[in-house]
mmCIF file of C-alpha atoms in Angstrom:
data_model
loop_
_atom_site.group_PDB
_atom_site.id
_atom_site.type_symbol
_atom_site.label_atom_id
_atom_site.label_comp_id
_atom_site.label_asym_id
_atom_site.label_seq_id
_atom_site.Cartn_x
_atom_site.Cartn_y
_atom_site.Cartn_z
ATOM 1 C CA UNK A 1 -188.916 169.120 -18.865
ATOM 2 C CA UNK A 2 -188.097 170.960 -15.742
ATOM 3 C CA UNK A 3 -184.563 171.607 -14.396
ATOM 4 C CA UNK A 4 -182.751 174.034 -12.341
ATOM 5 C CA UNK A 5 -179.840 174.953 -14.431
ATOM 6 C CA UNK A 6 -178.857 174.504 -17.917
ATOM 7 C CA UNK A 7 -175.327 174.640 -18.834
ATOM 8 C CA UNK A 8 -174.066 174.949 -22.037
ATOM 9 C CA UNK A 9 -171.017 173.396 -23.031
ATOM 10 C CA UNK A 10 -169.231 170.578 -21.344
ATOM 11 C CA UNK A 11 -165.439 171.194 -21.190
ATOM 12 C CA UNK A 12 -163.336 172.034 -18.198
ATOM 13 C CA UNK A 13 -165.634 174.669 -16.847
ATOM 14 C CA UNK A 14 -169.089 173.236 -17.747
ATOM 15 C CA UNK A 15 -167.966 169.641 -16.445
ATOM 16 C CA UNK A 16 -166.560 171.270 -12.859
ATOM 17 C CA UNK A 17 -169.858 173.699 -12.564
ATOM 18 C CA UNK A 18 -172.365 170.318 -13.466
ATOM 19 C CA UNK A 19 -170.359 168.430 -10.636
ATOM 20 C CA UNK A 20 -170.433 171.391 -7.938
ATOM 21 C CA UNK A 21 -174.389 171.904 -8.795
ATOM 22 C CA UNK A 22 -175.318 168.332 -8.609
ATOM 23 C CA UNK A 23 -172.923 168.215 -5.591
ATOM 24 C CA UNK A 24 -175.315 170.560 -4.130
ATOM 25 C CA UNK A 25 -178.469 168.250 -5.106
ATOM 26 C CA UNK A 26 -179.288 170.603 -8.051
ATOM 27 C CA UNK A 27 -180.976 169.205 -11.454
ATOM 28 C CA UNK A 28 -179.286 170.323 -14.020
ATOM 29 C CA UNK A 29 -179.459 169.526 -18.107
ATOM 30 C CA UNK A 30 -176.044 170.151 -20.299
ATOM 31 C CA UNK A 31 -175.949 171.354 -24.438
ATOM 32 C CA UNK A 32 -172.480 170.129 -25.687
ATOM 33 C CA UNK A 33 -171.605 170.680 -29.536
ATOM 34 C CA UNK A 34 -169.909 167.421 -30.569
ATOM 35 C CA UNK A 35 -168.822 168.877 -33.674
ATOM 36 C CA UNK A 36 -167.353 172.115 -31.927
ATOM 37 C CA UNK A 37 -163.444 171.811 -30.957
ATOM 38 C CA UNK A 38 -162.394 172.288 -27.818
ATOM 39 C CA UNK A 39 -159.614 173.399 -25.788
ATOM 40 C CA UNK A 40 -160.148 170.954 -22.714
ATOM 41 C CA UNK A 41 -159.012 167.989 -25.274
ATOM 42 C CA UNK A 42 -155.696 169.544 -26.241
ATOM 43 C CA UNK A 43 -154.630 171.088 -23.002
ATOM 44 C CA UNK A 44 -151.777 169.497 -20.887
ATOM 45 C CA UNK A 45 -153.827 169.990 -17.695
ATOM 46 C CA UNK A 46 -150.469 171.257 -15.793
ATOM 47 C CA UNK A 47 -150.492 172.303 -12.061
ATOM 48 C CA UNK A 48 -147.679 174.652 -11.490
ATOM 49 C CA UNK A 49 -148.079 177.190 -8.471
ATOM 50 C CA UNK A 50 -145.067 179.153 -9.358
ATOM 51 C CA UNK A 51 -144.736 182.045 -12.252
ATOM 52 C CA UNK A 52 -141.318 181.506 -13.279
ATOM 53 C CA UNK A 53 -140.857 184.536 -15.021
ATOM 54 C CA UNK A 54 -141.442 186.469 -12.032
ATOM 55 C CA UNK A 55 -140.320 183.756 -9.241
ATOM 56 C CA UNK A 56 -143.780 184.647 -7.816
ATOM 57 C CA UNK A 57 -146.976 182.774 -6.640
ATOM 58 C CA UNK A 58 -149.154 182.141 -9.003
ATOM 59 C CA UNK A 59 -152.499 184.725 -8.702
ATOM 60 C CA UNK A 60 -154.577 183.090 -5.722
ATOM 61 C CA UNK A 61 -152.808 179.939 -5.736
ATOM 62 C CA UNK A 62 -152.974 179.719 -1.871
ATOM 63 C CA UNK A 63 -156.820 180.140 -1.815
ATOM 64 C CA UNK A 64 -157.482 178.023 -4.469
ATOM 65 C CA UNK A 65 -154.567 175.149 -4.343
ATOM 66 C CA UNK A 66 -156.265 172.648 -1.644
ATOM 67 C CA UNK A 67 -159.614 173.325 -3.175
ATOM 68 C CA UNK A 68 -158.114 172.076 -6.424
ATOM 69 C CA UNK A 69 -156.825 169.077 -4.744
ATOM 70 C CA UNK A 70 -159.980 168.203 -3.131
ATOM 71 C CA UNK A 71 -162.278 168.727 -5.986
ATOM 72 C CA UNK A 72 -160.161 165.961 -8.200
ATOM 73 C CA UNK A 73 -159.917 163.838 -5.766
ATOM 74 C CA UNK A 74 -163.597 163.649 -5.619
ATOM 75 C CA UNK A 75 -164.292 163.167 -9.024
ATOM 76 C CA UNK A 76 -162.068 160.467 -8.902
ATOM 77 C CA UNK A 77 -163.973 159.087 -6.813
ATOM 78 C CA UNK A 78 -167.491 159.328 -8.573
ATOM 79 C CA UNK A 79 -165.584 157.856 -12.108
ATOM 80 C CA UNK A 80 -163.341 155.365 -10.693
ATOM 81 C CA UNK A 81 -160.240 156.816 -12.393
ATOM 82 C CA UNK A 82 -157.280 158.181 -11.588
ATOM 83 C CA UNK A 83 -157.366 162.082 -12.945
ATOM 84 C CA UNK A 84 -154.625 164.051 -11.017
ATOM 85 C CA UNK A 85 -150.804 162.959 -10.205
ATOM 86 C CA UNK A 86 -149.260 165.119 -8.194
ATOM 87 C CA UNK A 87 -145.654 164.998 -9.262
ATOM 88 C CA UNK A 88 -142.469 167.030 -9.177
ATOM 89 C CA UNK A 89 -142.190 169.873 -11.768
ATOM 90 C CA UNK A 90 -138.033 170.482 -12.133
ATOM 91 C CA UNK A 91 -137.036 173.949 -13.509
ATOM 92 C CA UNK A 92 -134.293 174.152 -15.484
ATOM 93 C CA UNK A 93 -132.097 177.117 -14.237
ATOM 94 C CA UNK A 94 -129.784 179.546 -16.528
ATOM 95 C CA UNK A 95 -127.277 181.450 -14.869
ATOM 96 C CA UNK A 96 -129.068 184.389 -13.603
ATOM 97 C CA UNK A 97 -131.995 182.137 -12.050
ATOM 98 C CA UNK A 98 -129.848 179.702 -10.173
ATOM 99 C CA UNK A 99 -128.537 183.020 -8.413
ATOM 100 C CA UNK A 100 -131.665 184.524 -7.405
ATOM 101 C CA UNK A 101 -133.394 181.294 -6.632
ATOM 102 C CA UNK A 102 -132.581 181.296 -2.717
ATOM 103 C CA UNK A 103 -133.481 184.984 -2.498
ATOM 104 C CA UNK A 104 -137.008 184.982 -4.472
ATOM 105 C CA UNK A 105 -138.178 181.745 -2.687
ATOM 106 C CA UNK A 106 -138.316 183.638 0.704
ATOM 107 C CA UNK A 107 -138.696 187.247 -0.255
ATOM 108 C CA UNK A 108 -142.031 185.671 -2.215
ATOM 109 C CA UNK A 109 -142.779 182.983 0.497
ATOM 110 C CA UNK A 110 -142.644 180.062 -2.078
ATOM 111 C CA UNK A 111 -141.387 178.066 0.806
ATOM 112 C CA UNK A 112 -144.600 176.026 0.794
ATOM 113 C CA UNK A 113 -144.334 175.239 -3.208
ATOM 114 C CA UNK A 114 -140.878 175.153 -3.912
ATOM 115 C CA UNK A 115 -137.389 173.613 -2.537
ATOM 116 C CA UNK A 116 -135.383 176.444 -0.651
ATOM 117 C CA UNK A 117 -132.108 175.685 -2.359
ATOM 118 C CA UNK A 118 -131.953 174.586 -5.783
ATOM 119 C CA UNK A 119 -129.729 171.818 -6.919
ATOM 120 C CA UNK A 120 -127.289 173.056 -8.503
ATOM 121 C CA UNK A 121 -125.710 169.662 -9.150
ATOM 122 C CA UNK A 122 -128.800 168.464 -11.477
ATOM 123 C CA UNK A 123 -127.921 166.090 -13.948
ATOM 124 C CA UNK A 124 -129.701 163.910 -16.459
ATOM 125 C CA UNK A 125 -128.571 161.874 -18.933
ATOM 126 C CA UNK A 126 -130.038 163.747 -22.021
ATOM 127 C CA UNK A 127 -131.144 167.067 -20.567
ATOM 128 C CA UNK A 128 -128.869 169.969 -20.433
ATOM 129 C CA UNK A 129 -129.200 171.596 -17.656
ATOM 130 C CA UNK A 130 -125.340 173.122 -16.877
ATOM 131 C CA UNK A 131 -126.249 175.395 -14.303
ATOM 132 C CA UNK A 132 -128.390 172.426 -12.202
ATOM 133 C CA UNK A 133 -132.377 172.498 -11.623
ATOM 134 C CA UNK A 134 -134.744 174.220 -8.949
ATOM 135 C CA UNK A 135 -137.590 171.700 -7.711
ATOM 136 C CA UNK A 136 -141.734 172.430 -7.393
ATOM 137 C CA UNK A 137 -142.369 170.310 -5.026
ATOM 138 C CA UNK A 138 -146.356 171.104 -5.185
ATOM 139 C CA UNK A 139 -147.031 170.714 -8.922
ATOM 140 C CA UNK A 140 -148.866 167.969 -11.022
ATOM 141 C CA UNK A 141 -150.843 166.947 -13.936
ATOM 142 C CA UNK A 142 -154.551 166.444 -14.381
ATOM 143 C CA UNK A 143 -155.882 164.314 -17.249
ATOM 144 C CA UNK A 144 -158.223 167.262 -18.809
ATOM 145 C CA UNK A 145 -159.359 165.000 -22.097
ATOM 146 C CA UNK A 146 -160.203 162.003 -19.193
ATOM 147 C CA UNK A 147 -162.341 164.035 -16.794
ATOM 148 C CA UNK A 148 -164.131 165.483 -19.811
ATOM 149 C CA UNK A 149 -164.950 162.155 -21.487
ATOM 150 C CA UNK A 150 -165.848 160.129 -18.362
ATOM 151 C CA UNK A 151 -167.698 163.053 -16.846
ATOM 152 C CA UNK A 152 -169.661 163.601 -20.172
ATOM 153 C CA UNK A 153 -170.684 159.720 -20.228
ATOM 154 C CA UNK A 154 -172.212 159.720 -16.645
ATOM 155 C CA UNK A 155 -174.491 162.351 -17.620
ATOM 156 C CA UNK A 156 -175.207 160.937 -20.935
ATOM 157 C CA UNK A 157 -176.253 157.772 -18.879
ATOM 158 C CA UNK A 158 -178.054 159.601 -16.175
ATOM 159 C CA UNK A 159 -179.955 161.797 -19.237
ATOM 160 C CA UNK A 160 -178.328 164.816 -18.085
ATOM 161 C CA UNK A 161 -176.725 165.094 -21.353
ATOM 162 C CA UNK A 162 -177.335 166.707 -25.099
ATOM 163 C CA UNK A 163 -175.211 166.403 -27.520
ATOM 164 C CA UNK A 164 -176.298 169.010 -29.793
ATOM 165 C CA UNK A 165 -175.530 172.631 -30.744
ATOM 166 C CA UNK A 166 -177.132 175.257 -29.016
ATOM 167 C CA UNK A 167 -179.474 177.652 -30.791
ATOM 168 C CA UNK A 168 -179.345 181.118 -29.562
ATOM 169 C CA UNK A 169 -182.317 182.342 -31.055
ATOM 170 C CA UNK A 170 -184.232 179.482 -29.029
ATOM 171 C CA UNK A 171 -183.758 180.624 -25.880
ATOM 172 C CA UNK A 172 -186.355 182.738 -24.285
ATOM 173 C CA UNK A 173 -186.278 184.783 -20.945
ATOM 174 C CA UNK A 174 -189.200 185.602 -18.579
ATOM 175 C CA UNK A 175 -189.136 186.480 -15.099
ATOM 176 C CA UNK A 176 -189.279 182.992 -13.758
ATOM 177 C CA UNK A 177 -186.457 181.880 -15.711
ATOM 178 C CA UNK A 178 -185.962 180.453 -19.074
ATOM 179 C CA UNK A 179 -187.520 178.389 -21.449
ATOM 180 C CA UNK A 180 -185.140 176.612 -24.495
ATOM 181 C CA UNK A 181 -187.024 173.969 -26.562
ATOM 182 C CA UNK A 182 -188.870 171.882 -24.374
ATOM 183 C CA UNK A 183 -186.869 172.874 -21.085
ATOM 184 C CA UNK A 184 -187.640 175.630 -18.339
ATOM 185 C CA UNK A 185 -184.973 175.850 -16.070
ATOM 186 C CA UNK A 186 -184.424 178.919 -13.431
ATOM 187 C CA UNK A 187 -180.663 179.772 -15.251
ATOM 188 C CA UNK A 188 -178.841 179.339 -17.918
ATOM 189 C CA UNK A 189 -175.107 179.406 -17.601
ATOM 190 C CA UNK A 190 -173.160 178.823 -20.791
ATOM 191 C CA UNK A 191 -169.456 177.557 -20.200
ATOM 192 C CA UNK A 192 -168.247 177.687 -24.210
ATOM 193 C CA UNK A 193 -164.529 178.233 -23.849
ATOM 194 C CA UNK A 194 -163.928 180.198 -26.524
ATOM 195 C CA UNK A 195 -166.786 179.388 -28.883
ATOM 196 C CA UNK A 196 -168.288 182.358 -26.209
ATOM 197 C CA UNK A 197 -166.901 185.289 -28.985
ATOM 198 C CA UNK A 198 -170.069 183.902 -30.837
ATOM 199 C CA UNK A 199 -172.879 184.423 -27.866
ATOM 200 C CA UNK A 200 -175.013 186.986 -28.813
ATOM 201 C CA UNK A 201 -175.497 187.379 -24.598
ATOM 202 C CA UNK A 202 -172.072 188.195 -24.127
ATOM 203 C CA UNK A 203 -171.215 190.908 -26.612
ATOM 204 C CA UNK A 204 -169.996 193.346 -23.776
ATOM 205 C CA UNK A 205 -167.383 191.524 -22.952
ATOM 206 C CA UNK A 206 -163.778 191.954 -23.118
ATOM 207 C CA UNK A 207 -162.117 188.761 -24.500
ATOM 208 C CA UNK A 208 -158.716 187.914 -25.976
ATOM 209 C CA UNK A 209 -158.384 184.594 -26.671
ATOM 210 C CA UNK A 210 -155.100 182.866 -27.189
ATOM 211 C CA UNK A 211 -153.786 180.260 -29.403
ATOM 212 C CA UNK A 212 -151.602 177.623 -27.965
ATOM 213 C CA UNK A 213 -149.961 174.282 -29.706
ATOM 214 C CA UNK A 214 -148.240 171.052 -28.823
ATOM 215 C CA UNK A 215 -146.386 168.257 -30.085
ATOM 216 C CA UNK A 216 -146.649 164.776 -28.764
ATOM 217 C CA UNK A 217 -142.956 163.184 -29.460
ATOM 218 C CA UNK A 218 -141.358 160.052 -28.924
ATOM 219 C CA UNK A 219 -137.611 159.775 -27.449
ATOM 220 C CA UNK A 220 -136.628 157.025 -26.777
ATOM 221 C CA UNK A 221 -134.347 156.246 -23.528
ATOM 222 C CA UNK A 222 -134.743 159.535 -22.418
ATOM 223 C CA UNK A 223 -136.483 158.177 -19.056
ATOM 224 C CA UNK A 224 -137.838 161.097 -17.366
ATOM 225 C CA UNK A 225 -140.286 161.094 -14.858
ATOM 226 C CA UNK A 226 -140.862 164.667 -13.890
ATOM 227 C CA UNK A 227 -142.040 167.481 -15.886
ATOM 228 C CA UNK A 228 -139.446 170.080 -16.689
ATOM 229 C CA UNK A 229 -139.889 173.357 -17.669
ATOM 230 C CA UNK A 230 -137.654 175.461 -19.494
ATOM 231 C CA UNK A 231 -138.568 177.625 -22.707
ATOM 232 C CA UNK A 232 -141.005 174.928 -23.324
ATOM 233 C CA UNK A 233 -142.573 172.278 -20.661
ATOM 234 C CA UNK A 234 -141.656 168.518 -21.705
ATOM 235 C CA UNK A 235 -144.526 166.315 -19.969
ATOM 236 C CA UNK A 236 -143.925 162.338 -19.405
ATOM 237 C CA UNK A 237 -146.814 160.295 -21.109
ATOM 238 C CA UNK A 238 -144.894 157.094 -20.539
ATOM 239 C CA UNK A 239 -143.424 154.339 -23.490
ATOM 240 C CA UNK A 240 -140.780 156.777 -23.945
ATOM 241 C CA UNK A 241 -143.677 159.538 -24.965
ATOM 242 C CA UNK A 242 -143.913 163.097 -23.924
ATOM 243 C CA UNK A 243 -145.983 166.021 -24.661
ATOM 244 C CA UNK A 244 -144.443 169.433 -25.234
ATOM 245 C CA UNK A 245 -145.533 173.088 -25.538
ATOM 246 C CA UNK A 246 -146.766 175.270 -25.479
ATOM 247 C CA UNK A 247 -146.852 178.547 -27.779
ATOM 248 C CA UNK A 248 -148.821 181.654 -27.669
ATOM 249 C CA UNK A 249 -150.596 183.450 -30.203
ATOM 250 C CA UNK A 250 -153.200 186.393 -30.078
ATOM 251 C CA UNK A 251 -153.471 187.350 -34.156
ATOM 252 C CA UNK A 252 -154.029 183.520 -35.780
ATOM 253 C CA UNK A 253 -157.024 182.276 -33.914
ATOM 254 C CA UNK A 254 -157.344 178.899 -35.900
ATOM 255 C CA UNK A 255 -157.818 175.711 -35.196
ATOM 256 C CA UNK A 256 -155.359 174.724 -37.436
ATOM 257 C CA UNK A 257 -151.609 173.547 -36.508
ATOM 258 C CA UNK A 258 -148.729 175.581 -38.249
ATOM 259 C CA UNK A 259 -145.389 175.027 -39.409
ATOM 260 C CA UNK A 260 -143.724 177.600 -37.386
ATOM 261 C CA UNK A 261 -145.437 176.744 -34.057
ATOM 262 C CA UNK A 262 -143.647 172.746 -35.075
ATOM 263 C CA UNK A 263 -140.107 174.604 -35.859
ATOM 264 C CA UNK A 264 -140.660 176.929 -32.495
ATOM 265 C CA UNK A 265 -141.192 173.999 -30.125
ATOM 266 C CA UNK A 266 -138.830 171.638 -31.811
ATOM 267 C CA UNK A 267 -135.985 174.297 -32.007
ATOM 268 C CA UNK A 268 -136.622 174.788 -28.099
ATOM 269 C CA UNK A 269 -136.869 171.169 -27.356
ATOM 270 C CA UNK A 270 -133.863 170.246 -28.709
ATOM 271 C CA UNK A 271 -132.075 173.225 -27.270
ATOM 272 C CA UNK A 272 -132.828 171.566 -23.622
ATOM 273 C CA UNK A 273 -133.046 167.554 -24.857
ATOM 274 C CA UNK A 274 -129.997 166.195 -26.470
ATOM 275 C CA UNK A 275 -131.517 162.691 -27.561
ATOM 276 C CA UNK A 276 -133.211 162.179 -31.221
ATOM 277 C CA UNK A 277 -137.005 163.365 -31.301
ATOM 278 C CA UNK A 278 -139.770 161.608 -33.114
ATOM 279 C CA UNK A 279 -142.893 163.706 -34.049
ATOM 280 C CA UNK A 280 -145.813 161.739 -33.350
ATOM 281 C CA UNK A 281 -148.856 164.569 -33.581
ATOM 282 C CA UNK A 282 -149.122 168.338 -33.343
ATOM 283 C CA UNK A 283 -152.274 169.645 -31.844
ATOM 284 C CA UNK A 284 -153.950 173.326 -31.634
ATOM 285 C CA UNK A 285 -156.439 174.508 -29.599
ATOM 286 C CA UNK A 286 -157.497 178.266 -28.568
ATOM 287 C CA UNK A 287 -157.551 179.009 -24.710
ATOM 288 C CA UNK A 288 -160.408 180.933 -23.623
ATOM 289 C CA UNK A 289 -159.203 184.469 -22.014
ATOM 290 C CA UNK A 290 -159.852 187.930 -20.940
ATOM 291 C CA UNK A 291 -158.300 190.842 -21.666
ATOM 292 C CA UNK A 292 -157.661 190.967 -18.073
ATOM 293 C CA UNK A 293 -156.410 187.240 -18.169
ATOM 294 C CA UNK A 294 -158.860 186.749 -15.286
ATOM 295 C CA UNK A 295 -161.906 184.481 -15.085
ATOM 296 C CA UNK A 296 -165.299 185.419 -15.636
ATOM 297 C CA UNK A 297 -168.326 184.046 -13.774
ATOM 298 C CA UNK A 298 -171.683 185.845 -12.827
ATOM 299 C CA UNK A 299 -175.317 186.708 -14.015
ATOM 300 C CA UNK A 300 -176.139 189.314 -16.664
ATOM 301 C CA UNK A 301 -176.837 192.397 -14.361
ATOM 302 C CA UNK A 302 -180.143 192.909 -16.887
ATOM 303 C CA UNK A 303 -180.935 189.537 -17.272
ATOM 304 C CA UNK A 304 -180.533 187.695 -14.065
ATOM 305 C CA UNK A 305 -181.603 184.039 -15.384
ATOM 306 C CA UNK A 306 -178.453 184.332 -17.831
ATOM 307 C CA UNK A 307 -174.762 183.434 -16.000
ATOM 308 C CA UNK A 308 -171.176 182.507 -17.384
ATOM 309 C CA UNK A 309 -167.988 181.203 -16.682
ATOM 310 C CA UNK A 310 -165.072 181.596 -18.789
ATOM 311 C CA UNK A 311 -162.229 182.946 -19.152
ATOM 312 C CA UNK A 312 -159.778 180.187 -17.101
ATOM 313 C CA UNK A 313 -156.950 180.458 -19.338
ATOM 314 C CA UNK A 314 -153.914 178.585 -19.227
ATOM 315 C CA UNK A 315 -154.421 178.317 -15.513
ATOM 316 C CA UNK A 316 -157.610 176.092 -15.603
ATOM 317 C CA UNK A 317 -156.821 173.063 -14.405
ATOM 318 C CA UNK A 318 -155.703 175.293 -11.171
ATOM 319 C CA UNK A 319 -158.050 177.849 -10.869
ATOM 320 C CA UNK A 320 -161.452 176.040 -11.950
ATOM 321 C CA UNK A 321 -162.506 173.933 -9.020
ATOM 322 C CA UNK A 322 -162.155 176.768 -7.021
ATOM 323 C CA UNK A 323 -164.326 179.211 -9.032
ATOM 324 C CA UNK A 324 -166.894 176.726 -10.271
ATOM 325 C CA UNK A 325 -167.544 175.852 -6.844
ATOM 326 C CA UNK A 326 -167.586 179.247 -6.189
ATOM 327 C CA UNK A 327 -170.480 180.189 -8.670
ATOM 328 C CA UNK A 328 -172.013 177.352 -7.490
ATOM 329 C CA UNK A 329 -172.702 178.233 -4.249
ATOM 330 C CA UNK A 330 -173.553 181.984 -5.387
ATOM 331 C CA UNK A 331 -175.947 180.618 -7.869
ATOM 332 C CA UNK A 332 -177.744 178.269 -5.345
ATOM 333 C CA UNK A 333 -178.032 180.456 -2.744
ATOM 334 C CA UNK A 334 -175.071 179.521 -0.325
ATOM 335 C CA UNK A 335 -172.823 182.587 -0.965
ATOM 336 C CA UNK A 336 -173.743 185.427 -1.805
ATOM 337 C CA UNK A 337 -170.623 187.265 -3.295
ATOM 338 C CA UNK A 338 -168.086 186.004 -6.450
ATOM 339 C CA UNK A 339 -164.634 187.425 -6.154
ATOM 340 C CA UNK A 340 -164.174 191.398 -7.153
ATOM 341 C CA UNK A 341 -161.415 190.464 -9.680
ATOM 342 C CA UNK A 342 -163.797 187.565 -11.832
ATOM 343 C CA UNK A 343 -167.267 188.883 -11.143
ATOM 344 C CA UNK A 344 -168.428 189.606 -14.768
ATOM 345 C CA UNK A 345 -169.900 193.404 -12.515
ATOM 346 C CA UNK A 346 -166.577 194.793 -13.742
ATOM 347 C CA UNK A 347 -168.032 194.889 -17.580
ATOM 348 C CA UNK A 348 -170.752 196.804 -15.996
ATOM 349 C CA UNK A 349 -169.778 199.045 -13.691
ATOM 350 C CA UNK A 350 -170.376 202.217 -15.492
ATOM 351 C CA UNK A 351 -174.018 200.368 -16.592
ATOM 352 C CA UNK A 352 -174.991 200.217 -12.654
ATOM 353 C CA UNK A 353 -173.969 203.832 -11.925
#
């Protein structure tokens, strides 16, 4: 079997790449471990354009926002399924931020993502929220687990699809390109989340993974339909359901959901939500990151048929479309650069000197 690219793995990053490269009339053939956990079917798929901490613009978010937008859209349209609802994102403000709000949305042009003036008057039966809310009015949510699943059963119907794990010791490189099994292909580009700490390819790489958890709760009457933030985002899943989160954790790198990650988000939950909360599930999952807390994407500089892209973080549901299409294009001849701050060059920069 020939093909132009193999991917390997079929989360976020591997689904957005397959669509860009068959979007550009490329053949491609994807390895997906069903038996290895993934991050794409815990995370909350947020879109928020604003780092709160900060009152700042989230890195690149004007370059990559519409591009984001567009790219869900589309696959929308090839699945017949709603994926992304843009919606309101309401921050709840202390003291402090409800004074600086009017200054930082100008001084850090957030005019275009935020409400000038925050409303100081926010109320909402159940929330506290005594010193009123500041509105994203260019947020939303995008149904990660969906895209994933639907995705992964057009190419299992169009034979684009393995559901097997990939054996590193299979793969062989020539000049021409690479030969795994019974497939050449010109590239391989493996898209493993964090599963990537394992590939043998990749060992020069600077990763730090993070862990992150969630509840899924039930309160009842609460009737929000925005997502607010405050020490912990609360996320309307409708039938009086919500999903909240999320922590962060670089030392316990398990899959595993803890006791004090449920006490963490409940104790902050109920610091912000005054009506009775109903566990329903707790979830972990392990967001793939660089030490840099940039993407990667790129070729190995000594072994050209090899490529990844990783690394999207917390931000992936913002940032991928943008750099998937972006590799892409750079794979298939269409652009010939990847951004200076995600190329994986920067891990080899003292290699090509």
């Amino acid at each position: 079997m020939k093909v132009d690219f193999i991917i390997v793995g079929q989360g976020l990053a591997g689904s957005l790449l397959a669509f860009e490269l068959l979007r550009l009339h490329q053949s491609i053939l994807v390895f997906d471990d069903p038996d290895q956990a993934s991050a794409s079917s815990v995370a909350a798929g947020i879109i928020n354009p604003v780092v709160f901490r900060r009152m700042t613009k989230s890195w690149l978010v004007d370059t990559v926002f519409a591009q984001m937008e567009s790219t869900y859209h589309e696959m929308e349209d090839l699945l017949s399924e709603k994926l992304y609802d843009p919606c309101q994102l309401l921050k709840i403000l202390h003291e402090e931020s409800a004074q600086r709000w009017n200054e930082k949305v100008h001084t850090n042009q957030l005019e275009n993502y935020l409400e000038v003036s925050p409303d100081l008057n926010f109320r909402h039966r159940g929330i506290h929220s005594p010193f009123g809310a500041g509105h994203v009015v260019k947020a939303g949510r995008v149904d990660i687990h969906q895209l994933v699943s639907l995705f992964g059963g057009l190419l299992d119907r169009r034979n684009q699809l393995r559901k097997e794990k990939f054996n590193f010791e299979k793969l062989v490189t020539n000049p021409q390109g690479i030969i795994y099994k019974d497939v050449r292909a010109e590239k391989i580009i493996f898209c493993e989340g964090p599963a990537v700490s394992q590939n043998p390819w990749f060992t020069g790489l600077k990763f730090k993974h993070s862990k992150g958890e969630l509840l899924e709760v039930r309160i009842p009457n609460l009737q929000l339909d925005e997502i607010i933030s405050h020490e912990v985002f609360v996320m309307p899943l409708g039938d009086d359901r919500y999903k909240v989160g999320a922590t962060y954790s670089w030392d316990n790198l398990s899959w595993n959901t803890s006791p004090e990650a449920r006490e963490e988000l409940l104790t902050k939950l109920k610091s912000l939500v005054s009506a009775p909360v109903e566990v329903i599930t707790q979830k972990a999952g392990i967001r793939p990151t660089m030490h840099d807390r940039k993407p990667v994407l790129g070729l190995l500089p000594e072994h050209p048929q090899i490529g990844i892209l990783n690394g999207l973080g917390s931000k992936g549901a913002l940032l991928g479309p943008y750099f998937a299409r972006q590799l892409a294009e750079y794979l298939t001849g269409h652009s010939g650069s990847i951004h200076p701050e995600v190329t994986i060059d920067r891990f080899f920069r003292k290699w090509k000197i």
